[in-house]
Amino acid sequence: MSDLNKLTIAEARDALRRGETTAVELTEACLGAIETADALGAFVHKTPDLALARAQAADARLKSGDAPALCGIPLGIKDLFCTEGVESQAASKILTGFRPEYESTVSAQLRDAGAVMLGKLNMDEFAMGSSNETSVYGPAVNPWRAAGSTQNLTPGGSSGGSAAAVAADLCLGATGTDTGGSIRQPAAFTGTVGLKPTYGRCSRWGIVAFASSLDQAGPMTKTVRDAAIMGAAMMGHDPKDSTSADLPVPDFEAMLTGDIRGKVIGIPREYRVDGMPEEIEKLWADGAAMLKDAGAELRDIALPHTKYALPAYYVIAPAEASSNLARYDGVRFGYRAELSQGDGITELYEKTRAEGFGAEVKRRIMIGTYVLSAGFYDAYYNRARRVRSLIKRDFDEVFAAGVDAILTPATPSAAFELGKEVADPVEMYLNDVFTVTVNLAGLPGVALPTGLNAAGLPLGLQLIGRPFEEGALLNTAYALEQAAGFVAKPNKWW
Amino acid sequence: MLDLSYEAPKPKIIAGAKSDWELVIGMEVHAQVATRAKLFSGASTQFGAEPNSNVAFVDAGMPGMLPVINEACVAQAVRTGLGLNADINLFSAFDRKNYFYPDLPQGYQISQLYHPIVGEGEVLVELGDGTARVVRIERIHLEQDAGKSIHDMDPALSFVDLNRTGVALMEIVSRPDIRGPEEAAAYVSKLRQIMLYLGTCDGNMQNGNLRADVNVSVCAPGAYEKFRETGDFSHLGTRCEIKNMNSLRFIQQAIEYEARRQIAIIENGGKVDQETRLYDPDKGETRSMRSKEEAHDYRYFPDPDLLPLEIEQAWVDDIRASLPELPDAKKARFMGAFGLSDYDASVLTADVTASAYFEAVAEAAGDGKLAANWVINELFGRLKKDERDITDSPMSPEQLAGIIALIKSGDISGKIAKDLFEIVYTEGGDPAQIVEARGMKQVTDTGAIETAVDEIIAANPAQVDKAKQNPKLAGWFVGQVMKATGGKANPAAVNQIVMAKLGL
């Protein structure tokens, strides 16, 4: 077989089980693709030796008939996941040289399901960013370019390396994490599928924390089916994470019937924002029409507190981050600044953190520190928490009224040029406008490509589901994927 | 059960240069929870281990590590709350208290600011002079201890030991109901006693497993009563907090010093600054650690890594059912059932092992008062002389009860009993057998006593005359007879016969 790296997870799995290829061949194909893709800046720590060893072990398991779900499937792992003995830096200078002695629960579950880790993937520093430009490694680059252009575009963020790697067929799937849209926005920018599971579905243990009440890991894949396969392997109860949900994980793939007849799809009017590009409007309308054609009922719904979501998010997430990132102090691991004669502990902290954190991380630490400080706590943090409850209530009411899933655009635009929005943090934050509500409410959301814009760039829609009903959500996404028939691939320029 | 009731003690009054002042004291007692593992990790809490050997990844603040609550710590906090007659909150939650320090690897301490596990309770604090203060407990919350920074091992470097990092503490917060240094020490002692009964804290102050922050202010006589009537703190003086005291003696010294310092400031027309102070036991003074302006802004917020802690009433009820008899109840029972004095009952209930020892003696001997006398005066004294603890007493309750039984049956006199006590204490053995074997039995044969009395009377005619004039002198004859019989004669019988023979 040729171009093994271009297979989907489902295709590769079936080929492996039929003996048409081996895990080593698959892995070598991906490693070869990675070797020629440095221009994409997707893989930041490559682990070919480890990958081949795991591939050989997977082949042995396949041969013996003991082949778990992802046996022999080469994957990329976001740098935010702690991987035993392998650099895990959260794309930050402050974690320079950090090689954990432990494996995150999610990556351990993937490993135990037979998956082959190819290496670590680029991201925004500490998952803070929407363009992968805050990474200490430099930005990941979108494999897609506008027709006739050589301008590099962002793959989105923070899981930009994951999205770029999957879109460029460097791996069959990748892990991402999503705090305000960090799986779904990059998926939309790269023509891939990104699933953010319900909060509590994937263990957070061993994933470098950004905002603990919002962070959630999920799969980034080429198809909805792959998201179902990989997602199921990532999820499950973990007693090491107190916020992990003790619920069984069903066989999502078996639920992909494509039959959504009678399902009620909500179209929230508040997501029709001012100045929304026409191409996004059209994409949304087309997607709704496809679902209707597939037998679903469309319903206009109201999510009245949506407009407060972004400000609330940009209070809660930095507040938690300011505390979560206090441990990066140069005392025990990672980067430590050179000290001058006479410097004490305060200088160790100040210099290490000043040199070790990038500008966006510092900005969020300062915002978070401010909103939690005495005299401002009620006005900012507590108010934001109240807004969060109201947003969650909006969704609860809609679901209680019989809506099965909600269709929205995934992003307000297609992928933008690298460097374009860096100077204006607020403009950058607006990238999350359609996605943060889902994190605030703890709901599952999936972004999938349903069309190209005039410049030939992929555009994605988002489906939002009921809590812990990822199977039903993925089935709706599957129906939409079938109807949209999105098959475009980026032209290889790297 | 007999209820204990006492008069409240008078507040301590300190005479300033111009007027009298009263003290108002509130305390935050930090008690290390007695459990094998830490509050949010499986690491051991064992004291004195190699530095940094009892450290889980989460204790060291490693990236991506998460806390998971240890149920045993929650049970101990609930148990303590029940022991302090406090409300148990079925819903509580953990908050992060953020600050930077090398022995705080996460950069925050997980504590319970907004929703503590235990609410209001109260403690009866006896002062030994027949008075007792009821100190109201405001709350008890669970929190993590910090590690230890060591600055004196190297001229240029500091070292950090994370063994204690994350060990569970209960912070027991009192209302400002304590009115003097002795009351403060007695309050800590009482908490310690209750927690030792409950098995929720080992009470070891030297190791820092029990320590207190003391809030001290002074006010004019009468002001405190206004505060209690209205709840308005403005009736009270500005308070200073003396941090981290782990000795009852130093607590008293620090309060005394701090009160006088504040009085001097006020009387000189100054204002007391609200601040955190440290007590220097070498100099016997408190000194400023940080002012209110320098106080940290801890940026408390709910810990998003932990769900609210919800416990069930049935679980609390199970814990309540497993509580031992507590000091106040035991003391009241000892007074009621055994007729002990308040003082004796206090002494015997101070320590749970000693109280069990006493009870075993009292039951076996069938005489509580006699048992109390012998346990307190003889056994405790003898153990103290040997620097031994009741837990390694060489004499069992059965042995001591055996001695008491011999006294009660009249087989031995009190004096002989003391000799017997010493023999049993040092050599062991069955008291009755020893008495038999060594001929220590009291002579109750009236014939033998009569002979001895006759001899003494015959030999001392002058004394006989004097005694007939002054019957009090009959005791001299009794003493002589006891001497002549080697102390083995029954003193009551001797007395009776002497009186009869002298015709008194």
PDB file of C-alpha atoms in Angstrom, chain B residues 238-349:
ATOM      1  CA  THR B 238      -7.196  46.484  67.712  1.00  0.00           C
ATOM      2  CA  ARG B 239      -5.830  42.953  67.749  1.00  0.00           C
ATOM      3  CA  CYS B 240      -2.428  41.578  66.929  1.00  0.00           C
ATOM      4  CA  GLU B 241      -1.901  38.010  65.850  1.00  0.00           C
ATOM      5  CA  ILE B 242       0.989  36.105  67.354  1.00  0.00           C
ATOM      6  CA  LYS B 243       1.855  33.324  64.938  1.00  0.00           C
ATOM      7  CA  ASN B 244       2.852  29.737  65.284  1.00  0.00           C
ATOM      8  CA  MET B 245       3.117  29.091  69.028  1.00  0.00           C
ATOM      9  CA  ASN B 246       3.856  25.505  69.988  1.00  0.00           C
ATOM     10  CA  SER B 247       4.308  25.713  73.752  1.00  0.00           C
ATOM     11  CA  LEU B 248       1.709  26.377  76.423  1.00  0.00           C
ATOM     12  CA  ARG B 249       4.258  28.291  78.469  1.00  0.00           C
ATOM     13  CA  PHE B 250       5.237  30.516  75.560  1.00  0.00           C
ATOM     14  CA  ILE B 251       1.587  31.147  74.716  1.00  0.00           C
ATOM     15  CA  GLN B 252       1.055  32.552  78.210  1.00  0.00           C
ATOM     16  CA  GLN B 253       4.254  34.570  78.165  1.00  0.00           C
ATOM     17  CA  ALA B 254       3.542  35.960  74.714  1.00  0.00           C
ATOM     18  CA  ILE B 255      -0.003  37.027  75.628  1.00  0.00           C
ATOM     19  CA  GLU B 256       1.170  38.682  78.827  1.00  0.00           C
ATOM     20  CA  TYR B 257       3.923  40.555  77.004  1.00  0.00           C
ATOM     21  CA  GLU B 258       1.721  41.501  74.074  1.00  0.00           C
ATOM     22  CA  ALA B 259      -1.071  42.831  76.314  1.00  0.00           C
ATOM     23  CA  ARG B 260       1.345  45.005  78.258  1.00  0.00           C
ATOM     24  CA  ARG B 261       2.901  46.256  75.024  1.00  0.00           C
ATOM     25  CA  GLN B 262      -0.498  47.280  73.690  1.00  0.00           C
ATOM     26  CA  ILE B 263      -1.507  48.922  76.974  1.00  0.00           C
ATOM     27  CA  ALA B 264       1.703  50.959  76.996  1.00  0.00           C
ATOM     28  CA  ILE B 265       1.068  52.143  73.436  1.00  0.00           C
ATOM     29  CA  ILE B 266      -2.524  53.175  74.183  1.00  0.00           C
ATOM     30  CA  GLU B 267      -1.709  54.861  77.467  1.00  0.00           C
ATOM     31  CA  ASN B 268       1.036  56.838  75.745  1.00  0.00           C
ATOM     32  CA  GLY B 269      -1.549  58.166  73.324  1.00  0.00           C
ATOM     33  CA  GLY B 270      -0.588  55.862  70.478  1.00  0.00           C
ATOM     34  CA  LYS B 271      -2.557  53.437  68.374  1.00  0.00           C
ATOM     35  CA  VAL B 272      -2.080  49.710  68.165  1.00  0.00           C
ATOM     36  CA  ASP B 273      -1.404  48.637  64.590  1.00  0.00           C
ATOM     37  CA  GLN B 274      -3.165  45.515  63.400  1.00  0.00           C
ATOM     38  CA  GLU B 275      -0.321  43.231  62.475  1.00  0.00           C
ATOM     39  CA  THR B 276       1.149  39.783  62.605  1.00  0.00           C
ATOM     40  CA  ARG B 277       3.819  39.261  65.269  1.00  0.00           C
ATOM     41  CA  LEU B 278       6.224  36.562  66.304  1.00  0.00           C
ATOM     42  CA  TYR B 279       7.158  35.639  69.873  1.00  0.00           C
ATOM     43  CA  ASP B 280      10.839  35.387  70.684  1.00  0.00           C
ATOM     44  CA  PRO B 281      11.102  33.128  73.735  1.00  0.00           C
ATOM     45  CA  ASP B 282      14.769  33.975  74.295  1.00  0.00           C
ATOM     46  CA  LYS B 283      14.024  37.674  74.689  1.00  0.00           C
ATOM     47  CA  GLY B 284      10.529  37.138  76.057  1.00  0.00           C
ATOM     48  CA  GLU B 285       8.990  39.616  73.630  1.00  0.00           C
ATOM     49  CA  THR B 286       6.869  39.756  70.509  1.00  0.00           C
ATOM     50  CA  ARG B 287       8.063  41.539  67.409  1.00  0.00           C
ATOM     51  CA  SER B 288       6.413  42.636  64.200  1.00  0.00           C
ATOM     52  CA  MET B 289       6.428  40.141  61.344  1.00  0.00           C
ATOM     53  CA  ARG B 290       4.293  42.038  58.876  1.00  0.00           C
ATOM     54  CA  SER B 291       1.848  44.912  59.073  1.00  0.00           C
ATOM     55  CA  LYS B 292      -1.705  44.954  57.758  1.00  0.00           C
ATOM     56  CA  GLU B 293      -0.499  46.852  54.700  1.00  0.00           C
ATOM     57  CA  GLU B 294       2.131  44.217  54.032  1.00  0.00           C
ATOM     58  CA  ALA B 295      -0.375  41.430  54.535  1.00  0.00           C
ATOM     59  CA  HIS B 296      -0.611  39.023  51.607  1.00  0.00           C
ATOM     60  CA  ASP B 297      -3.569  39.166  49.293  1.00  0.00           C
ATOM     61  CA  TYR B 298      -4.188  35.447  49.152  1.00  0.00           C
ATOM     62  CA  ARG B 299      -6.612  35.630  46.236  1.00  0.00           C
ATOM     63  CA  TYR B 300      -8.775  32.841  47.618  1.00  0.00           C
ATOM     64  CA  PHE B 301     -11.002  31.128  45.091  1.00  0.00           C
ATOM     65  CA  PRO B 302     -12.723  27.720  44.906  1.00  0.00           C
ATOM     66  CA  ASP B 303     -10.252  25.005  43.913  1.00  0.00           C
ATOM     67  CA  PRO B 304     -11.417  23.876  40.476  1.00  0.00           C
ATOM     68  CA  ASP B 305      -9.551  20.572  40.824  1.00  0.00           C
ATOM     69  CA  LEU B 306     -11.884  19.445  43.589  1.00  0.00           C
ATOM     70  CA  LEU B 307     -15.627  19.006  43.599  1.00  0.00           C
ATOM     71  CA  PRO B 308     -17.496  20.276  46.656  1.00  0.00           C
ATOM     72  CA  LEU B 309     -17.262  17.789  49.506  1.00  0.00           C
ATOM     73  CA  GLU B 310     -20.700  16.334  50.158  1.00  0.00           C
ATOM     74  CA  ILE B 311     -21.089  13.877  53.005  1.00  0.00           C
ATOM     75  CA  GLU B 312     -24.141  12.014  54.213  1.00  0.00           C
ATOM     76  CA  GLN B 313     -25.864  12.410  57.550  1.00  0.00           C
ATOM     77  CA  ALA B 314     -25.841   8.627  57.984  1.00  0.00           C
ATOM     78  CA  TRP B 315     -22.051   8.627  57.703  1.00  0.00           C
ATOM     79  CA  VAL B 316     -21.835  11.395  60.291  1.00  0.00           C
ATOM     80  CA  ASP B 317     -24.185   9.415  62.530  1.00  0.00           C
ATOM     81  CA  ASP B 318     -21.956   6.353  62.224  1.00  0.00           C
ATOM     82  CA  ILE B 319     -18.983   8.427  63.302  1.00  0.00           C
ATOM     83  CA  ARG B 320     -20.974   9.865  66.185  1.00  0.00           C
ATOM     84  CA  ALA B 321     -21.918   6.356  67.295  1.00  0.00           C
ATOM     85  CA  SER B 322     -18.247   5.413  67.374  1.00  0.00           C
ATOM     86  CA  LEU B 323     -17.168   8.305  69.597  1.00  0.00           C
ATOM     87  CA  PRO B 324     -15.613   7.360  72.910  1.00  0.00           C
ATOM     88  CA  GLU B 325     -16.809   8.865  76.185  1.00  0.00           C
ATOM     89  CA  LEU B 326     -15.295  12.337  76.187  1.00  0.00           C
ATOM     90  CA  PRO B 327     -13.507  14.101  79.051  1.00  0.00           C
ATOM     91  CA  ASP B 328     -16.456  16.168  80.330  1.00  0.00           C
ATOM     92  CA  ALA B 329     -18.817  13.203  80.368  1.00  0.00           C
ATOM     93  CA  LYS B 330     -16.239  10.942  81.931  1.00  0.00           C
ATOM     94  CA  LYS B 331     -15.419  13.481  84.600  1.00  0.00           C
ATOM     95  CA  ALA B 332     -19.091  13.966  85.459  1.00  0.00           C
ATOM     96  CA  ARG B 333     -19.553  10.211  85.623  1.00  0.00           C
ATOM     97  CA  PHE B 334     -16.517   9.728  87.862  1.00  0.00           C
ATOM     98  CA  MET B 335     -17.860  12.381  90.219  1.00  0.00           C
ATOM     99  CA  GLY B 336     -21.323  10.853  90.199  1.00  0.00           C
ATOM    100  CA  ALA B 337     -20.584   7.141  90.183  1.00  0.00           C
ATOM    101  CA  PHE B 338     -17.482   7.085  92.358  1.00  0.00           C
ATOM    102  CA  GLY B 339     -18.092  10.152  94.507  1.00  0.00           C
ATOM    103  CA  LEU B 340     -14.847  11.746  93.436  1.00  0.00           C
ATOM    104  CA  SER B 341     -14.045  15.379  94.003  1.00  0.00           C
ATOM    105  CA  ASP B 342     -13.907  17.688  90.996  1.00  0.00           C
ATOM    106  CA  TYR B 343     -10.152  17.864  91.385  1.00  0.00           C
ATOM    107  CA  ASP B 344      -9.631  14.093  91.541  1.00  0.00           C
ATOM    108  CA  ALA B 345     -11.997  13.533  88.651  1.00  0.00           C
ATOM    109  CA  SER B 346     -10.084  16.114  86.597  1.00  0.00           C
ATOM    110  CA  VAL B 347      -6.760  14.520  87.341  1.00  0.00           C
ATOM    111  CA  LEU B 348      -8.031  11.060  86.524  1.00  0.00           C
ATOM    112  CA  THR B 349      -9.648  12.081  83.246  1.00  0.00           C
TER     113      THR B 349
END
